[in-house]
Amino acid sequence: MPFRTFTALFLSLCIFIPLIGLFGGCTPIEPVKVGYVGGLTGRHYDLGLSGRNGASMAVARINNDGGIGGRQIKLIVKDDKQDPEVAKKAVNELIGEGVVAIIGHMTSSMSGATIPIVNDKNVVMISPTTSSSDFEGKDDNFVMLYPSTRTSAGHFSSYIFNEMGLRRVAVIYDVSNRTYSESWYENFRSEFKKLKGEVVSGKAFTSGEEESLFAIARELLEKKPEGILIIANALDTALLCQQVRKIDKNVSLMTSEWAFTADVLKHGGSSVEGVVFIEKVDLESEDPRYMEFASEYEKLFGRLPDFAASKSYDAVQVLAAALRMTTDREEIKDAIVRKHVFQGLQGEFVIDDYGDAKLDHFIVTVKNNRFRVIRKL
Amino acid sequence: MKKVRSLKAHLTILFVVLAAIPLLIVGLLTIFYLTDTTEKEVTKKNNLLAQSMAGEAERFLQEPLHALEEFGDNFLLNRAFTEDWFKMYSRNFLKRHGYFQSVRVLNEKGIVHFIAPFDIDYVGIDMSARDFFVNARMMKRPYWSHVGLSIQFGVPSTSLAIPYEEFTVVGLLNLISLRDIIERELTSEHGYVVIADQLGNVIAHKDWRFVEQQAKMRGYDVIRDALSKGENSIRFFVDDVEMIGTFAGIPTAGWVVVVVQPAEEVFGQINYVRNVIIVSMVIAIMLAIILSAASIERILKPIRLLVRGTGKIAEGMYDMEELRDLRQSYLEVEELTNSFDAMGEALSNRERFIRESEQRYRNLFSSIRDVIIVADQDRLILDANQPALRELFGYEIDDIRGMSTSVLYASDEEFNRPGREVFDSALSIGGKLLETEFRNKEGTVFKAELFALKLIDSDGKVSGNIGMIRDITDRMRLEEQLIHAQKMEAVGQLAGGVAHDFNNILTTIIGYASLLQIKIADDEAMKSHVDSILSASERAATLTRSLLAYSRKQIMQPKPIDINETLRKMEKFLIRIIGEDIRLDTVLYTGPLTVNADPGQIEQVMMNLATNARDAMPDGGGLCIRTELVTMDRKFIERKGYGEEGVYALITIADTGIGMDQETVAKIFEPFFTTKDVGKGTGLGLAMVYGIIKQHDGFIDVESDRRRGTTFYLYVPLTEEALSPALGITPSIEPNRGSETVLLAEDDSVVRELNREIVENAGYTVIVAADGEQAVDVFMKHKDDISLLILDVIMPGKNGKEVYDVVRTVKPNIKALFISGYNEELVQAKGVLSDGSRFVYKPVPPNMLLRAIREVLDLSETGHN
């Protein structure tokens, strides 16, 4: 009786298939791949690691909340080693692995090296910390969550001149992240000049390649400046501060936002007391979102988050908001621009049609080895 | 309703469960056992590995600790020495302990005092914020800092700080050697070893990038938790891949060594076993299904056939032939089949019985001539006995089924009132009989009796009623006829009774008036008066005869006559009666219509009818007399409501007169009913006709219409006897006188004396007797003299016939003349008439009496001739 045999086979299959499910597990839903690229090693590792930490936290949070339309986000992390060639390779690899977008880079030089690739491949790259004014106001695939050096330099020169009352300022800047630091230096110099201030010296150096930072400090102080503006990473800034304070206990020290990480405190010790920073992240924010984030971050990584961590967290949230509108990677930039207003850890912020975020500026200093906000600009 | 599961599904599931459960249990137990033991084994092995690595790491850390302690102690002893001492001593120290990249001495404020190898940038800088300085001084014991990538050397390094009272010795330790510890051969292909620092940062990994990027070890938090609880193994996920981590702590630095192995790799064998079990289970289930399908089929086939059998039974087919094969299958099935067979037969018998019973009931129902209507509570028709329904109402049951019974009633009034009354009474008190009017399909209204009973359903509840409708048209007609007949009979009795006594009175009056007439023959004036008395008496006698005729007590002398012949003879006479203005048409039956009748009475009938016709046509018209041969059958009787089966001569007398209304027609045969003016008619004419025809065992009918006149139908039963010549009595032209001796017996003294005088005047010798006894006595005395007995039929003692019988025993040839007023008397006297005796009825005029006496006496003589 062939019919009965057929029925029997059919019934067997009906039982067998659920059993496979029971014992064999199930096919997972394809995750949404997101790339992260930043300097994880080398002297600029601090921004890269913080950025990676913040981004991973955001991804974990989104995945815990159900992902994007039920799909989990998978973060693929690459190290650009602060090397343009490595950076290009990393970005190409990420695109090749099918990421919908890339979070990174953390420094302007690296961003400058890979922007042509993302524009060419039509993949959005959201940088949490890149702020060179070179990338500002361009309708490309590069989204800057950090306002440009131009605005920062403008605000900071005004503060230094008017509030701190300094007229003679020496500048030292790290050309290993030239795109950023030169832009900062130039913007500052022209703005400070407009205020009738004088940049008594502009000293370029390359991180990790100098014989002695002590010699550089001595050189800077030779021109008897009232203040020294350091445009360098946290470690170099801390070490420079250490050198300056060995010679001169009174000269004012200022830094750009680049150095605004925990490392500056760790390595600077008492030498960074009273150093003035310009920053776009309020580290004393009492926004519950930020406080929760900071506390969790500290628990996970053994230190408080810095601006790179919180902006990376925000960058992933910006991308997630766009992904909820579309997962087609060619439409993500449009989705971001259309969405326009985003919820950040420290309140809402806006991204304009060019993909540039607008943020408040804060003047911060160090007191008792802790950052203290002096003023919101 | 609860869903009923099929036996097949149930048994199949049972089979599958029976096949799968043991396998499943064994399989699961095996898998659990294997999983448990394998995991324990792997954990044990990996744990040994982790512990040995942790031990090595621990030793690796102990050595620099001891070295730096020695360094510190020496520095403490030689503090007084200068920078040169430090340079020399530290150079040797770094050379001796190559794992130190640098060694520094910090003052109590954290400022770098000495550093080797020398670096101007680091001399004098503030390291008070560094964790190693803070923690070492705070805890007052050696402290290993968080691992970081050395900026100076690009390798993972940790700062070991040993606090002294006034200074702190810090050695920057190169951890690259940890790589050698973890890169031992693992038996696992995909497994690896990780060393993580206090924060979970990877400080040793076979993929060195994790170290360089200071990646946090995945699953570190759960491992840390487990470690703090004293566990040494845990499962965790890395990118959705399950891993088994086995770990051991490095207490000196608070680090942990974790041996990670993918669960899939560990449980690969078990998974294989699991797959084998699954496949076996599937095969077992499939086999179970196939086997169950086959064996269940064998079990279910009889059930299915039995189900089909019940279906056939439900359709009324009791042949269980196809179940025969089943007897071979199972014992239980055979028993079931046998009882099924028996059940089928029992059902068949029962159904036949029910069918027959139903047929009997149906026949009974249909054969009832009353209409039976079965109606529901709303008086809607459910059923009716078709033949009666068709007969009485003209409907087919399908015409009216479902309709209200109001369709049968003459009007809504009948439906709502008597109909409702009967319906309600049926439901409450159990039936009530009412007469009401109905209407048939043609629209004809008729009267019927309605009776109803409750309709009880099988639950014993009243579900409607059963109405019975009986057509009472015939019965009502019969009742009317009976009433009429009874009335006629009563009138006849009355009339007959009166006539009897009245005849005696008239006999007296006529007798004495006749004697008086003879005696006063000369007195013309007196003679005229006596003539008036006689004339009036004659009319009274005629009247009495008419009454007797109506009451059928007239003496009838029937004989076979041809009605046609009688009518032909009467034709001229009838023409005279009806006069010149009325035309008489006679249409006679071509053959003879022989009836047993008294021709005189038939003539009387025709005369009376002709007279009536004449009076109905004062302005002239036509009278048609027709004779026919007709047969009355059952149908005729039913239609007309009278008659008796047989062959009749029908005489039809039709006039074109004024006709009568139905009310008049109904009373027309009643005595003394007349429409004529006072004095013109006696009201006895038609009553006589009725009486005579009835006396001839015939029937009479009348139809009348105001426009077409009146027609009488006279039915006289035909006799098959041959026509016989009439025994006519030749009227005596001789004087009715004689000299013989006559015995006159009469109880009425007045009549007796009158008759004695009449008879004696005629020359006879008369011996009288007052009653029958006396008559016999007197006769015995004068038996030789007496030639004739004149006997009243009704007398006290012995009646006329008894006297005659006694006398004849003595004198057999004695002649007798009976006198009576009753037909019954005639009957009593019958039998003697043919023996030369005669009969006259009262009142007997003297000359008629004398003529009768003479005739009897002469007859006997003739007879003798």
mmCIF file of C-alpha atoms in Angstrom, chain A residues 1 4-5 7-9 11-13 15-16 19-20 23-24 28 40-43 45 49 52 74 77-79 81 211-215 235 239 242-243 246 265-271 299-303 369, chain B residues 8 12 16 24 28 31 111 119-131 146 149 151-152 199 201 209-210 212-216 221 239-240 274-275 278-279 281-282 285-287 289-290 293-294 297 304:
data_model
loop_
_atom_site.group_PDB
_atom_site.id
_atom_site.type_symbol
_atom_site.label_atom_id
_atom_site.label_comp_id
_atom_site.label_asym_id
_atom_site.label_seq_id
_atom_site.Cartn_x
_atom_site.Cartn_y
_atom_site.Cartn_z
ATOM 1 C CA MET A 1 0.000 0.000 0.000
ATOM 2 C CA ARG A 4 0.164 4.339 3.571
ATOM 3 C CA THR A 5 3.931 4.188 3.203
ATOM 4 C CA THR A 7 1.789 8.820 4.855
ATOM 5 C CA ALA A 8 4.191 7.098 7.220
ATOM 6 C CA LEU A 9 7.198 8.802 5.659
ATOM 7 C CA LEU A 11 4.639 11.657 9.444
ATOM 8 C CA SER A 12 8.244 10.685 10.136
ATOM 9 C CA LEU A 13 9.458 13.854 8.517
ATOM 10 C CA ILE A 15 8.493 14.447 13.677
ATOM 11 C CA PHE A 16 12.057 14.483 12.429
ATOM 12 C CA LEU A 19 13.724 17.047 16.412
ATOM 13 C CA ILE A 20 16.507 18.499 14.304
ATOM 14 C CA PHE A 23 18.940 18.911 19.038
ATOM 15 C CA GLY A 24 20.678 20.713 16.287
ATOM 16 C CA PRO A 28 20.899 32.494 13.584
ATOM 17 C CA LEU A 40 44.623 50.813 19.275
ATOM 18 C CA THR A 41 48.373 50.633 19.552
ATOM 19 C CA GLY A 42 51.193 53.130 19.439
ATOM 20 C CA ARG A 43 51.378 56.475 21.191
ATOM 21 C CA TYR A 45 46.310 54.337 21.531
ATOM 22 C CA LEU A 49 40.921 52.213 22.956
ATOM 23 C CA ARG A 52 36.480 51.041 20.969
ATOM 24 C CA LYS A 74 28.291 42.758 15.274
ATOM 25 C CA VAL A 77 37.286 46.218 15.306
ATOM 26 C CA LYS A 78 40.413 47.177 13.330
ATOM 27 C CA ASP A 79 43.592 48.951 14.416
ATOM 28 C CA LYS A 81 48.122 51.916 14.132
ATOM 29 C CA GLU A 211 65.207 63.023 21.682
ATOM 30 C CA SER A 212 64.017 64.900 24.718
ATOM 31 C CA LEU A 213 60.780 66.619 25.599
ATOM 32 C CA PHE A 214 62.684 68.395 28.320
ATOM 33 C CA ALA A 215 64.748 70.220 25.652
ATOM 34 C CA LEU A 235 50.629 61.131 27.088
ATOM 35 C CA LEU A 239 55.039 64.523 29.678
ATOM 36 C CA GLN A 242 55.985 67.491 33.491
ATOM 37 C CA GLN A 243 58.972 69.004 31.641
ATOM 38 C CA LYS A 246 60.388 71.146 36.089
ATOM 39 C CA LEU A 265 45.993 62.888 34.658
ATOM 40 C CA LYS A 266 47.695 59.537 35.081
ATOM 41 C CA HIS A 267 50.916 60.577 33.473
ATOM 42 C CA GLY A 268 50.767 64.280 34.351
ATOM 43 C CA GLY A 269 50.358 64.003 38.082
ATOM 44 C CA SER A 270 50.674 67.325 39.836
ATOM 45 C CA SER A 271 52.179 68.931 36.729
ATOM 46 C CA LYS A 299 32.991 49.141 36.142
ATOM 47 C CA LEU A 300 33.989 47.528 32.864
ATOM 48 C CA PHE A 301 37.260 49.258 32.092
ATOM 49 C CA GLY A 302 38.563 50.375 35.461
ATOM 50 C CA ARG A 303 38.514 54.093 34.685
ATOM 51 C CA ASN A 369 44.036 65.412 39.714
ATOM 52 C CA LYS B 8 -6.171 5.225 14.068
ATOM 53 C CA THR B 12 -0.448 5.434 15.662
ATOM 54 C CA VAL B 16 5.224 5.998 17.940
ATOM 55 C CA LEU B 24 14.557 8.835 23.911
ATOM 56 C CA LEU B 28 18.970 11.329 26.832
ATOM 57 C CA ILE B 31 23.874 12.057 26.337
ATOM 58 C CA ILE B 111 58.648 62.543 41.987
ATOM 59 C CA ASP B 119 66.237 59.545 30.771
ATOM 60 C CA ILE B 120 66.222 63.266 31.317
ATOM 61 C CA ASP B 121 62.541 63.504 30.471
ATOM 62 C CA TYR B 122 61.621 61.214 33.313
ATOM 63 C CA VAL B 123 63.851 62.598 35.944
ATOM 64 C CA GLY B 124 61.955 64.896 38.224
ATOM 65 C CA ILE B 125 58.522 64.205 36.800
ATOM 66 C CA ASP B 126 55.538 63.597 39.022
ATOM 67 C CA MET B 127 54.224 60.044 39.080
ATOM 68 C CA SER B 128 52.079 60.526 42.157
ATOM 69 C CA ALA B 129 48.918 59.982 40.127
ATOM 70 C CA ARG B 130 50.005 56.581 38.865
ATOM 71 C CA ASP B 131 48.050 53.618 40.207
ATOM 72 C CA HIS B 146 47.428 47.398 35.449
ATOM 73 C CA LEU B 149 51.649 48.686 26.454
ATOM 74 C CA ILE B 151 55.140 53.613 25.433
ATOM 75 C CA GLN B 152 58.850 53.384 25.596
ATOM 76 C CA LEU B 199 40.677 44.519 34.725
ATOM 77 C CA ASN B 201 42.604 43.091 29.805
ATOM 78 C CA ARG B 209 47.134 41.700 18.649
ATOM 79 C CA PHE B 210 44.704 41.280 21.507
ATOM 80 C CA GLU B 212 48.700 45.074 21.795
ATOM 81 C CA GLN B 213 45.200 46.454 21.555
ATOM 82 C CA GLN B 214 44.689 45.921 25.275
ATOM 83 C CA ALA B 215 41.520 44.056 24.446
ATOM 84 C CA LYS B 216 39.284 43.047 27.257
ATOM 85 C CA ASP B 221 33.301 39.079 34.071
ATOM 86 C CA ASP B 239 30.332 35.526 19.211
ATOM 87 C CA ASP B 240 27.514 33.054 19.861
ATOM 88 C CA ARG B 274 23.414 12.404 19.828
ATOM 89 C CA ASN B 275 23.031 12.438 16.054
ATOM 90 C CA ILE B 278 18.320 11.050 16.676
ATOM 91 C CA VAL B 279 18.693 9.124 13.465
ATOM 92 C CA MET B 281 14.901 7.488 16.833
ATOM 93 C CA VAL B 282 13.672 8.744 13.506
ATOM 94 C CA ILE B 285 9.546 6.180 14.634
ATOM 95 C CA MET B 286 9.288 5.585 10.926
ATOM 96 C CA LEU B 287 9.301 1.855 11.465
ATOM 97 C CA ILE B 289 4.553 4.308 11.877
ATOM 98 C CA ILE B 290 4.890 1.832 9.048
ATOM 99 C CA ALA B 293 -0.063 1.560 9.683
ATOM 100 C CA ALA B 294 0.012 -2.074 8.662
ATOM 101 C CA GLU B 297 -5.093 -1.388 9.161
ATOM 102 C CA ARG B 304 -14.388 0.299 9.063
#
